[in-house]
């Protein structure tokens, strides 16, 4: 297999890679997108069956194409989201090769650019964009050892209730994934425990507008960095069943038992932090703060949006909050499964360049890495709060395409200067 030359190699054909191809195409920059699976593979095989997008279709999309399968205010099922990106690649005629895994990228020592080694031969590239996103390797804390009688799986491997053995389920993690999986399991007739850590709890809708609209007009999507101490705080919001505000007291009222953060396991007993009431109260405070800002925005701009005082109504604290469970014998409780909705880590083991800090994290400024010619795309908070969302990654891709275009300009000058010098010698 001979080495092929291409100016830009984009690794990954999820939302980040498709967005990158869009902007490179607009600028006439030759490129190739390499994807080891299918286009938007994570949406198809890395999600549970009933998942829908967390934002309405009018918002969670790219500018050039609307969803044809769902209404503007509806939440697209995961297969529809994957199909949307396939349709988008056809719209922009994106040069994508699927079924090709990038195994190693190294900077050339005897010529400019990089050697990109893949499962289907090598490429020579002047620029490389790592568009593999943040959801690469599932993280399961090393708390509970593997053993008979207890099934453990990550939320990315969960598909539906029938997949799990009979018995109760402990769901660890109360962000969007954990909440939706716990609710689905409870509706299927399972006994469910939900481990709740620190979280933000925005309203799904308030005064006739979705929360994504409120975060937009209030400037919160464009925050350049997370608030101090909130770098890894999850967002408890759901688009399931038409979308609704997540209310942990309401989940408890339906039969889900809430517990605090999962801390330790020994002798068949799970131990939880005594922080459940504090975490729920902090989520309430986050909700009320956003409602206050929304009300002030309405008044300041003289908008005719209906008041919604019931949005501030809270149910009474259930017993699991007032008298929290700090230790639970899993066998005695009938728990046979733990679903870890505990997030992901990145994996750039294939990228052998000087683009990482001392902790192995990408060292970059708005996606422009410390290794000239290497760029990152799709990272949380890459340039703003919205960077890892569908619409946000499109804007970050535009910035990276601009930076590549700028570097191409310097390279063109260098080539012209070399030609002029050669002509002067002749």
CSV table of C-alpha atoms in Angstrom, one decimal:
chain,number,residue,atom,x,y,z
A,1,UNK,CA,0.0,0.0,0.0
A,2,UNK,CA,1.7,3.2,-1.2
A,3,UNK,CA,1.6,6.5,0.7
A,4,UNK,CA,-0.9,9.0,-0.5
A,5,UNK,CA,-0.6,12.8,-0.1
A,6,UNK,CA,-3.5,15.0,1.1
A,7,UNK,CA,-3.2,18.5,2.5
A,8,UNK,CA,-5.5,18.0,5.5
A,9,UNK,CA,-6.4,14.8,7.2
A,10,UNK,CA,-9.5,14.9,9.5
A,11,UNK,CA,-9.7,12.0,12.0
A,12,UNK,CA,-13.3,11.1,12.8
A,13,UNK,CA,-16.6,11.6,11.0
A,14,UNK,CA,-18.9,12.4,13.8
A,15,UNK,CA,-20.4,15.9,14.2
A,16,UNK,CA,-16.9,17.4,14.6
A,17,UNK,CA,-15.4,15.8,11.5
A,18,UNK,CA,-18.5,16.7,9.4
A,19,UNK,CA,-18.4,20.3,10.5
A,20,UNK,CA,-14.7,20.5,9.7
A,21,UNK,CA,-15.2,19.1,6.2
A,22,UNK,CA,-17.9,21.7,5.7
A,23,UNK,CA,-15.7,24.6,6.4
A,24,UNK,CA,-12.6,23.2,4.5
A,25,UNK,CA,-14.8,22.6,1.5
A,26,UNK,CA,-16.1,26.1,1.6
A,27,UNK,CA,-12.5,27.4,1.5
A,28,UNK,CA,-11.5,25.0,-1.3
A,29,UNK,CA,-8.9,23.3,1.0
A,30,UNK,CA,-8.2,19.7,-0.2
A,31,UNK,CA,-8.9,17.3,2.7
A,32,UNK,CA,-9.9,13.8,3.6
A,33,UNK,CA,-12.0,12.6,6.6
A,34,UNK,CA,-11.1,9.1,7.9
A,35,UNK,CA,-13.6,7.3,10.1
A,36,UNK,CA,-13.0,3.8,11.6
A,37,UNK,CA,-16.8,3.1,11.8
A,38,UNK,CA,-19.7,4.6,10.0
A,39,UNK,CA,-20.6,8.3,9.8
A,40,UNK,CA,-21.8,9.5,13.2
A,41,UNK,CA,-21.1,6.0,14.5
A,42,UNK,CA,-21.4,7.0,18.2
A,43,UNK,CA,-25.0,8.1,17.7
A,44,UNK,CA,-25.9,4.6,16.3
A,45,UNK,CA,-23.9,2.1,18.4
A,46,UNK,CA,-22.8,4.1,21.4
A,47,UNK,CA,-26.2,5.1,22.7
A,48,UNK,CA,-29.3,3.4,24.2
A,49,UNK,CA,-32.3,2.6,22.0
A,50,UNK,CA,-34.7,5.3,23.2
A,51,UNK,CA,-32.2,8.2,23.3
A,52,UNK,CA,-33.2,11.5,21.7
A,53,UNK,CA,-31.2,14.7,21.3
A,54,UNK,CA,-31.1,16.9,24.3
A,55,UNK,CA,-31.8,20.0,22.3
A,56,UNK,CA,-34.8,20.8,20.0
A,57,UNK,CA,-34.2,20.3,16.3
A,58,UNK,CA,-34.3,24.0,15.4
A,59,UNK,CA,-31.2,24.4,17.6
A,60,UNK,CA,-29.2,21.2,17.5
A,61,UNK,CA,-28.2,21.2,13.8
A,62,UNK,CA,-25.9,22.8,11.3
A,63,UNK,CA,-26.9,26.0,9.5
A,64,UNK,CA,-27.2,24.6,6.0
A,65,UNK,CA,-29.7,21.8,6.7
A,66,UNK,CA,-32.8,21.4,8.8
A,67,UNK,CA,-34.1,18.1,10.1
A,68,UNK,CA,-36.8,16.7,7.8
A,69,UNK,CA,-37.9,13.9,10.1
A,70,UNK,CA,-39.0,15.9,13.2
A,71,UNK,CA,-40.6,19.2,14.0
A,72,UNK,CA,-38.5,22.2,14.9
A,73,UNK,CA,-39.4,22.1,18.6
A,74,UNK,CA,-39.1,18.3,18.8
A,75,UNK,CA,-36.2,16.2,19.9
A,76,UNK,CA,-34.7,13.9,17.2
A,77,UNK,CA,-34.2,10.2,18.0
A,78,UNK,CA,-30.6,9.0,17.8
A,79,UNK,CA,-31.0,7.3,14.5
A,80,UNK,CA,-32.5,10.4,13.0
A,81,UNK,CA,-29.5,12.4,14.3
A,82,UNK,CA,-27.1,9.9,12.6
A,83,UNK,CA,-29.1,10.0,9.4
A,84,UNK,CA,-29.0,13.8,9.5
A,85,UNK,CA,-25.2,13.8,9.5
A,86,UNK,CA,-25.1,11.3,6.6
A,87,UNK,CA,-27.5,13.6,4.7
A,88,UNK,CA,-25.2,16.6,5.5
A,89,UNK,CA,-22.2,14.8,4.1
A,90,UNK,CA,-24.1,14.3,0.9
A,91,UNK,CA,-25.2,17.9,0.8
A,92,UNK,CA,-21.6,19.2,1.0
A,93,UNK,CA,-20.1,16.2,-0.9
A,94,UNK,CA,-17.7,15.5,1.9
A,95,UNK,CA,-14.7,13.4,1.1
A,96,UNK,CA,-15.1,10.7,3.7
A,97,UNK,CA,-13.6,7.2,3.9
A,98,UNK,CA,-15.3,5.0,6.4
A,99,UNK,CA,-14.0,1.7,7.8
A,100,UNK,CA,-10.5,3.2,8.0
A,101,UNK,CA,-8.8,3.4,11.4
A,102,UNK,CA,-6.0,5.9,12.1
A,103,UNK,CA,-3.4,4.0,14.1
A,104,UNK,CA,-0.5,6.5,14.3
A,105,UNK,CA,0.3,10.0,13.5
A,106,UNK,CA,3.9,11.3,13.6
A,107,UNK,CA,5.7,14.4,12.5
A,108,UNK,CA,8.0,13.9,9.6
A,109,UNK,CA,11.7,14.6,10.3
A,110,UNK,CA,13.0,14.9,6.7
A,111,UNK,CA,10.1,16.8,5.1
A,112,UNK,CA,7.2,19.0,6.2
A,113,UNK,CA,3.9,17.6,7.6
A,114,UNK,CA,2.9,14.3,9.1
A,115,UNK,CA,2.8,10.6,8.3
A,116,UNK,CA,-0.7,9.3,9.1
A,117,UNK,CA,-0.7,5.5,9.4
A,118,UNK,CA,-4.0,3.8,9.0
A,119,UNK,CA,-5.5,0.3,8.6
A,120,UNK,CA,-5.6,1.0,4.8
A,121,UNK,CA,-2.2,2.4,4.1
A,122,UNK,CA,-0.2,5.6,4.9
A,123,UNK,CA,-1.0,9.2,4.1
A,124,UNK,CA,1.2,12.3,4.0
A,125,UNK,CA,-0.6,15.4,5.4
A,126,UNK,CA,0.4,19.0,5.9
A,127,UNK,CA,-2.2,19.4,8.6
A,128,UNK,CA,-4.1,17.0,10.9
A,129,UNK,CA,-7.4,17.7,12.7
A,130,UNK,CA,-8.2,15.3,15.6
A,131,UNK,CA,-12.0,15.4,15.5
A,132,UNK,CA,-12.7,12.4,17.6
A,133,UNK,CA,-14.6,14.3,20.2
A,134,UNK,CA,-14.9,13.8,24.0
A,135,UNK,CA,-16.8,10.5,24.2
A,136,UNK,CA,-14.0,8.1,23.3
A,137,UNK,CA,-13.4,5.7,26.3
A,138,UNK,CA,-16.1,4.9,28.8
A,139,UNK,CA,-15.1,5.6,32.4
A,140,UNK,CA,-16.1,3.2,35.2
A,141,UNK,CA,-14.7,4.0,38.6
A,142,UNK,CA,-12.6,1.2,40.2
A,143,UNK,CA,-15.0,0.8,43.1
A,144,UNK,CA,-16.8,-2.5,42.7
A,145,UNK,CA,-14.8,-5.6,41.7
A,146,UNK,CA,-16.2,-7.9,39.0
A,147,UNK,CA,-17.9,-10.9,40.5
A,148,UNK,CA,-20.8,-13.4,40.1
A,149,UNK,CA,-24.3,-12.2,40.6
A,150,UNK,CA,-23.7,-8.6,39.8
A,151,UNK,CA,-23.7,-7.2,36.2
A,152,UNK,CA,-21.8,-3.9,35.7
A,153,UNK,CA,-22.0,-1.9,32.5
A,154,UNK,CA,-21.4,1.7,31.3
A,155,UNK,CA,-24.2,3.8,30.0
A,156,UNK,CA,-22.7,3.6,26.5
A,157,UNK,CA,-23.3,-0.2,26.6
A,158,UNK,CA,-26.9,0.0,27.9
A,159,UNK,CA,-29.6,-0.4,25.3
A,160,UNK,CA,-32.9,-1.2,27.0
A,161,UNK,CA,-34.3,-2.8,30.2
A,162,UNK,CA,-34.7,-6.3,28.6
A,163,UNK,CA,-31.0,-6.4,28.2
A,164,UNK,CA,-30.4,-6.6,31.9
A,165,UNK,CA,-30.9,-9.6,34.2
A,166,UNK,CA,-33.9,-9.7,36.5
A,167,UNK,CA,-33.6,-7.6,39.6
A,168,UNK,CA,-33.0,-4.1,40.9
A,169,UNK,CA,-30.7,-1.6,39.3
A,170,UNK,CA,-28.3,1.0,40.8
A,171,UNK,CA,-27.7,3.9,38.3
A,172,UNK,CA,-24.6,5.9,39.2
A,173,UNK,CA,-24.6,9.4,37.8
A,174,UNK,CA,-27.5,11.8,37.5
A,175,UNK,CA,-26.7,13.8,34.4
A,176,UNK,CA,-28.9,13.5,31.3
A,177,UNK,CA,-27.9,9.9,30.7
A,178,UNK,CA,-28.3,8.6,34.2
A,179,UNK,CA,-31.6,10.3,34.8
A,180,UNK,CA,-33.1,9.1,31.5
A,181,UNK,CA,-31.9,5.5,32.0
A,182,UNK,CA,-33.1,5.4,35.6
A,183,UNK,CA,-36.5,6.7,34.6
A,184,UNK,CA,-36.8,4.2,31.7
A,185,UNK,CA,-35.9,1.3,34.0
A,186,UNK,CA,-38.4,2.4,36.6
A,187,UNK,CA,-41.1,2.6,33.9
A,188,UNK,CA,-40.3,-1.0,32.9
A,189,UNK,CA,-41.1,-2.1,36.4
A,190,UNK,CA,-37.6,-2.3,37.9
A,191,UNK,CA,-36.7,-1.2,41.4
A,192,UNK,CA,-34.2,1.6,40.8
A,193,UNK,CA,-31.7,3.5,42.9
A,194,UNK,CA,-30.1,6.7,41.5
A,195,UNK,CA,-26.8,8.0,42.8
A,196,UNK,CA,-27.0,11.8,42.6
A,197,UNK,CA,-23.9,14.0,42.5
A,198,UNK,CA,-23.4,17.8,41.9
A,199,UNK,CA,-25.3,19.0,38.9
A,200,UNK,CA,-26.9,21.9,37.1
A,201,UNK,CA,-30.7,21.6,36.7
A,202,UNK,CA,-32.0,24.0,34.0
A,203,UNK,CA,-35.7,24.2,33.1
A,204,UNK,CA,-36.6,22.3,29.9
A,205,UNK,CA,-38.9,25.1,29.0
A,206,UNK,CA,-39.7,28.3,30.8
A,207,UNK,CA,-42.2,31.0,29.7
A,208,UNK,CA,-42.7,29.4,26.3
A,209,UNK,CA,-39.0,29.0,25.4
A,210,UNK,CA,-36.7,26.0,25.6
A,211,UNK,CA,-33.7,26.3,27.9
A,212,UNK,CA,-31.3,26.4,24.9
A,213,UNK,CA,-32.9,29.7,23.8
A,214,UNK,CA,-32.5,31.1,27.3
A,215,UNK,CA,-28.9,30.1,27.5
A,216,UNK,CA,-28.4,31.8,24.1
A,217,UNK,CA,-30.1,35.1,24.8
A,218,UNK,CA,-28.5,35.3,28.3
A,219,UNK,CA,-25.0,34.8,26.8
A,220,UNK,CA,-24.4,31.5,28.7
A,221,UNK,CA,-23.5,29.4,25.7
A,222,UNK,CA,-20.6,31.8,24.9
A,223,UNK,CA,-19.0,31.6,28.3
A,224,UNK,CA,-15.3,31.1,27.6
A,225,UNK,CA,-14.6,29.0,30.7
A,226,UNK,CA,-16.7,27.1,33.3
A,227,UNK,CA,-17.3,28.8,36.7
A,228,UNK,CA,-14.6,27.9,39.3
A,229,UNK,CA,-15.2,24.4,40.6
A,230,UNK,CA,-17.8,23.6,38.0
A,231,UNK,CA,-15.5,22.2,35.3
A,232,UNK,CA,-17.1,18.7,35.5
A,233,UNK,CA,-20.6,19.4,36.8
A,234,UNK,CA,-23.2,17.5,34.8
A,235,UNK,CA,-26.4,19.0,33.3
A,236,UNK,CA,-29.6,17.2,34.3
A,237,UNK,CA,-32.0,17.9,31.4
A,238,UNK,CA,-33.9,15.6,29.2
A,239,UNK,CA,-35.5,15.6,25.8
A,240,UNK,CA,-37.2,12.3,26.4
A,241,UNK,CA,-41.0,12.0,26.1
A,242,UNK,CA,-41.2,15.4,24.5
A,243,UNK,CA,-38.8,17.0,26.9
A,244,UNK,CA,-39.3,17.9,30.5
A,245,UNK,CA,-37.5,19.6,33.4
A,246,UNK,CA,-35.7,17.0,35.5
A,247,UNK,CA,-37.1,17.1,39.1
A,248,UNK,CA,-35.4,14.7,41.5
A,249,UNK,CA,-38.2,14.9,44.0
A,250,UNK,CA,-40.6,13.9,41.3
A,251,UNK,CA,-38.4,11.0,40.3
A,252,UNK,CA,-38.5,9.9,44.0
A,253,UNK,CA,-42.3,10.2,44.0
A,254,UNK,CA,-42.5,7.8,41.1
A,255,UNK,CA,-40.6,5.1,43.0
A,256,UNK,CA,-36.9,5.8,42.3
A,257,UNK,CA,-34.8,5.8,45.5
A,258,UNK,CA,-32.2,8.6,45.5
A,259,UNK,CA,-28.8,8.3,47.2
A,260,UNK,CA,-25.7,10.5,47.3
A,261,UNK,CA,-22.5,10.1,45.4
A,262,UNK,CA,-21.2,6.5,45.3
A,263,UNK,CA,-18.0,6.5,47.4
A,264,UNK,CA,-16.9,2.9,48.2
A,265,UNK,CA,-17.8,-0.8,48.2
A,266,UNK,CA,-16.8,-3.5,50.6
A,267,UNK,CA,-18.3,-6.8,51.7
A,268,UNK,CA,-21.2,-6.5,49.3
A,269,UNK,CA,-22.2,-3.1,50.7
A,270,UNK,CA,-22.2,0.1,48.7
A,271,UNK,CA,-21.4,3.3,50.6
A,272,UNK,CA,-22.7,6.7,49.6
A,273,UNK,CA,-21.6,10.2,50.6
A,274,UNK,CA,-24.0,12.2,52.9
A,275,UNK,CA,-24.4,14.9,50.2
A,276,UNK,CA,-27.7,14.1,48.6
A,277,UNK,CA,-29.7,16.9,50.2
A,278,UNK,CA,-26.9,19.4,49.4
A,279,UNK,CA,-26.6,18.3,45.8
A,280,UNK,CA,-30.4,18.5,45.2
A,281,UNK,CA,-30.5,21.9,46.9
A,282,UNK,CA,-27.6,23.2,44.8
A,283,UNK,CA,-29.5,22.0,41.7
A,284,UNK,CA,-32.6,23.9,42.8
A,285,UNK,CA,-30.5,27.0,43.3
A,286,UNK,CA,-29.1,26.7,39.8
A,287,UNK,CA,-32.7,26.4,38.4
A,288,UNK,CA,-34.0,29.4,40.3
A,289,UNK,CA,-31.0,31.6,39.4
A,290,UNK,CA,-31.7,30.9,35.7
A,291,UNK,CA,-35.4,31.7,36.2
A,292,UNK,CA,-34.5,35.0,37.8
A,293,UNK,CA,-32.2,35.9,34.9
A,294,UNK,CA,-34.9,34.9,32.4
A,295,UNK,CA,-37.5,37.1,34.2
A,296,UNK,CA,-35.1,40.0,34.3
A,297,UNK,CA,-34.5,39.6,30.6
A,298,UNK,CA,-38.2,39.6,29.8
A,299,UNK,CA,-38.8,42.7,31.8
A,300,UNK,CA,-35.8,44.5,30.4
A,301,UNK,CA,-36.8,43.8,26.8
A,302,UNK,CA,-40.5,44.2,27.3
A,303,UNK,CA,-41.3,40.7,25.9
A,304,UNK,CA,-44.8,39.3,25.9
A,305,UNK,CA,-44.0,35.9,27.4
A,306,UNK,CA,-46.5,34.3,29.8
A,307,UNK,CA,-45.5,34.2,33.4
A,308,UNK,CA,-44.9,30.7,34.9
A,309,UNK,CA,-44.9,30.9,38.7
A,310,UNK,CA,-45.4,27.1,39.0
A,311,UNK,CA,-41.9,26.6,37.7
A,312,UNK,CA,-40.7,27.6,41.2
A,313,UNK,CA,-42.9,25.1,43.0
A,314,UNK,CA,-41.1,22.2,44.7
A,315,UNK,CA,-42.5,19.0,46.1
A,316,UNK,CA,-41.8,18.1,49.7
A,317,UNK,CA,-38.5,16.4,50.3
A,318,UNK,CA,-39.0,12.6,50.2
A,319,UNK,CA,-37.7,10.3,52.9
A,320,UNK,CA,-34.7,9.3,50.9
A,321,UNK,CA,-33.5,13.0,51.1
A,322,UNK,CA,-34.5,13.7,54.7
A,323,UNK,CA,-33.2,10.4,56.0
A,324,UNK,CA,-30.6,9.4,53.4
A,325,UNK,CA,-29.2,5.9,52.8
A,326,UNK,CA,-25.5,5.9,53.5
A,327,UNK,CA,-24.9,2.2,53.1
A,328,UNK,CA,-26.7,-0.4,51.0
A,329,UNK,CA,-26.4,-4.2,51.0
A,330,UNK,CA,-26.8,-4.8,47.3
A,331,UNK,CA,-27.8,-8.5,47.6
A,332,UNK,CA,-30.3,-7.8,50.3
A,333,UNK,CA,-31.8,-5.0,48.2
A,334,UNK,CA,-32.1,-7.3,45.2
A,335,UNK,CA,-29.8,-5.2,43.1
A,336,UNK,CA,-28.3,-7.3,40.3
A,337,UNK,CA,-27.1,-4.5,38.0
A,338,UNK,CA,-25.0,-1.3,38.2
A,339,UNK,CA,-25.2,1.1,35.3
A,340,UNK,CA,-22.3,3.5,35.4
A,341,UNK,CA,-23.4,6.8,33.8
A,342,UNK,CA,-20.0,8.3,34.7
A,343,UNK,CA,-18.8,9.8,31.5
A,344,UNK,CA,-15.9,9.3,29.2
A,345,UNK,CA,-12.2,10.1,28.7
A,346,UNK,CA,-10.3,10.9,25.6
A,347,UNK,CA,-7.8,8.6,23.9
A,348,UNK,CA,-5.2,10.2,21.7
A,349,UNK,CA,-2.7,7.3,22.0
A,350,UNK,CA,-2.5,7.3,18.2
A,351,UNK,CA,-1.4,10.9,18.1
A,352,UNK,CA,2.4,10.9,18.6
A,353,UNK,CA,3.1,14.7,18.6
A,354,UNK,CA,4.0,17.4,21.1
A,355,UNK,CA,0.4,18.6,21.6
A,356,UNK,CA,-0.3,17.5,25.2
A,357,UNK,CA,0.3,18.9,28.7
A,358,UNK,CA,1.8,17.1,31.6
A,359,UNK,CA,-1.5,15.3,32.4
A,360,UNK,CA,-1.9,14.0,28.8
A,361,UNK,CA,-4.6,16.5,28.0
A,362,UNK,CA,-4.7,18.4,24.7
A,363,UNK,CA,-2.6,21.6,25.0
A,364,UNK,CA,-4.4,24.1,22.7
A,365,UNK,CA,-5.9,27.5,22.3
A,366,UNK,CA,-9.4,27.3,20.8
A,367,UNK,CA,-8.3,24.0,19.2
A,368,UNK,CA,-5.0,25.2,17.8
A,369,UNK,CA,-2.5,22.9,19.5
A,370,UNK,CA,1.1,23.5,20.7
A,371,UNK,CA,2.2,21.2,17.8
A,372,UNK,CA,2.2,23.4,14.6
A,373,UNK,CA,-0.1,21.8,12.1
A,374,UNK,CA,-2.2,19.8,14.6
A,375,UNK,CA,-5.7,20.9,15.6
A,376,UNK,CA,-8.3,19.5,18.0
A,377,UNK,CA,-12.1,19.7,17.5
A,378,UNK,CA,-15.1,18.8,19.6
A,379,UNK,CA,-13.6,19.2,23.1
A,380,UNK,CA,-15.8,20.4,26.0
A,381,UNK,CA,-15.2,24.1,26.5
A,382,UNK,CA,-12.9,24.2,23.5
A,383,UNK,CA,-13.8,27.9,22.9
A,384,UNK,CA,-17.1,28.3,24.8
A,385,UNK,CA,-19.7,26.4,26.8
A,386,UNK,CA,-21.4,25.2,23.6
A,387,UNK,CA,-18.3,23.7,22.0
A,388,UNK,CA,-19.2,20.0,22.4
A,389,UNK,CA,-22.7,20.5,21.2
A,390,UNK,CA,-23.8,20.0,17.6
A,391,UNK,CA,-24.2,23.7,16.7
A,392,UNK,CA,-21.2,24.7,18.8
A,393,UNK,CA,-18.7,22.4,17.1
A,394,UNK,CA,-19.7,23.9,13.8
A,395,UNK,CA,-18.5,27.3,14.9
A,396,UNK,CA,-15.3,26.0,16.4
A,397,UNK,CA,-14.6,24.2,13.1
A,398,UNK,CA,-14.9,27.5,11.2
A,399,UNK,CA,-12.2,29.0,13.5
A,400,UNK,CA,-9.8,26.1,12.8
A,401,UNK,CA,-10.5,26.3,9.1
A,402,UNK,CA,-9.6,30.0,9.3
A,403,UNK,CA,-6.3,29.1,11.0
A,404,UNK,CA,-5.4,26.5,8.4
A,405,UNK,CA,-6.2,29.0,5.7
A,406,UNK,CA,-3.9,31.5,7.4
A,407,UNK,CA,-1.1,29.0,7.5
A,408,UNK,CA,-1.6,28.1,3.9
A,409,UNK,CA,-1.1,31.8,3.1
A,410,UNK,CA,2.3,31.8,4.8
A,411,UNK,CA,3.3,28.6,3.0
A,412,UNK,CA,2.3,30.0,-0.4
A,413,UNK,CA,4.5,33.1,0.3
A,414,UNK,CA,7.4,30.9,1.2
A,415,UNK,CA,7.0,28.9,-2.0
A,416,UNK,CA,6.7,32.0,-4.1
A,417,UNK,CA,9.8,33.5,-2.4
A,418,UNK,CA,11.8,30.2,-3.1
A,419,UNK,CA,10.7,30.3,-6.8
A,420,UNK,CA,11.7,34.0,-7.0
A,421,UNK,CA,15.1,33.2,-5.5
A,422,UNK,CA,15.6,30.4,-7.9
A,423,UNK,CA,14.8,32.6,-10.8
A,424,UNK,CA,17.3,35.2,-9.7
A,425,UNK,CA,20.0,32.7,-9.5
A,426,UNK,CA,19.2,31.4,-13.0
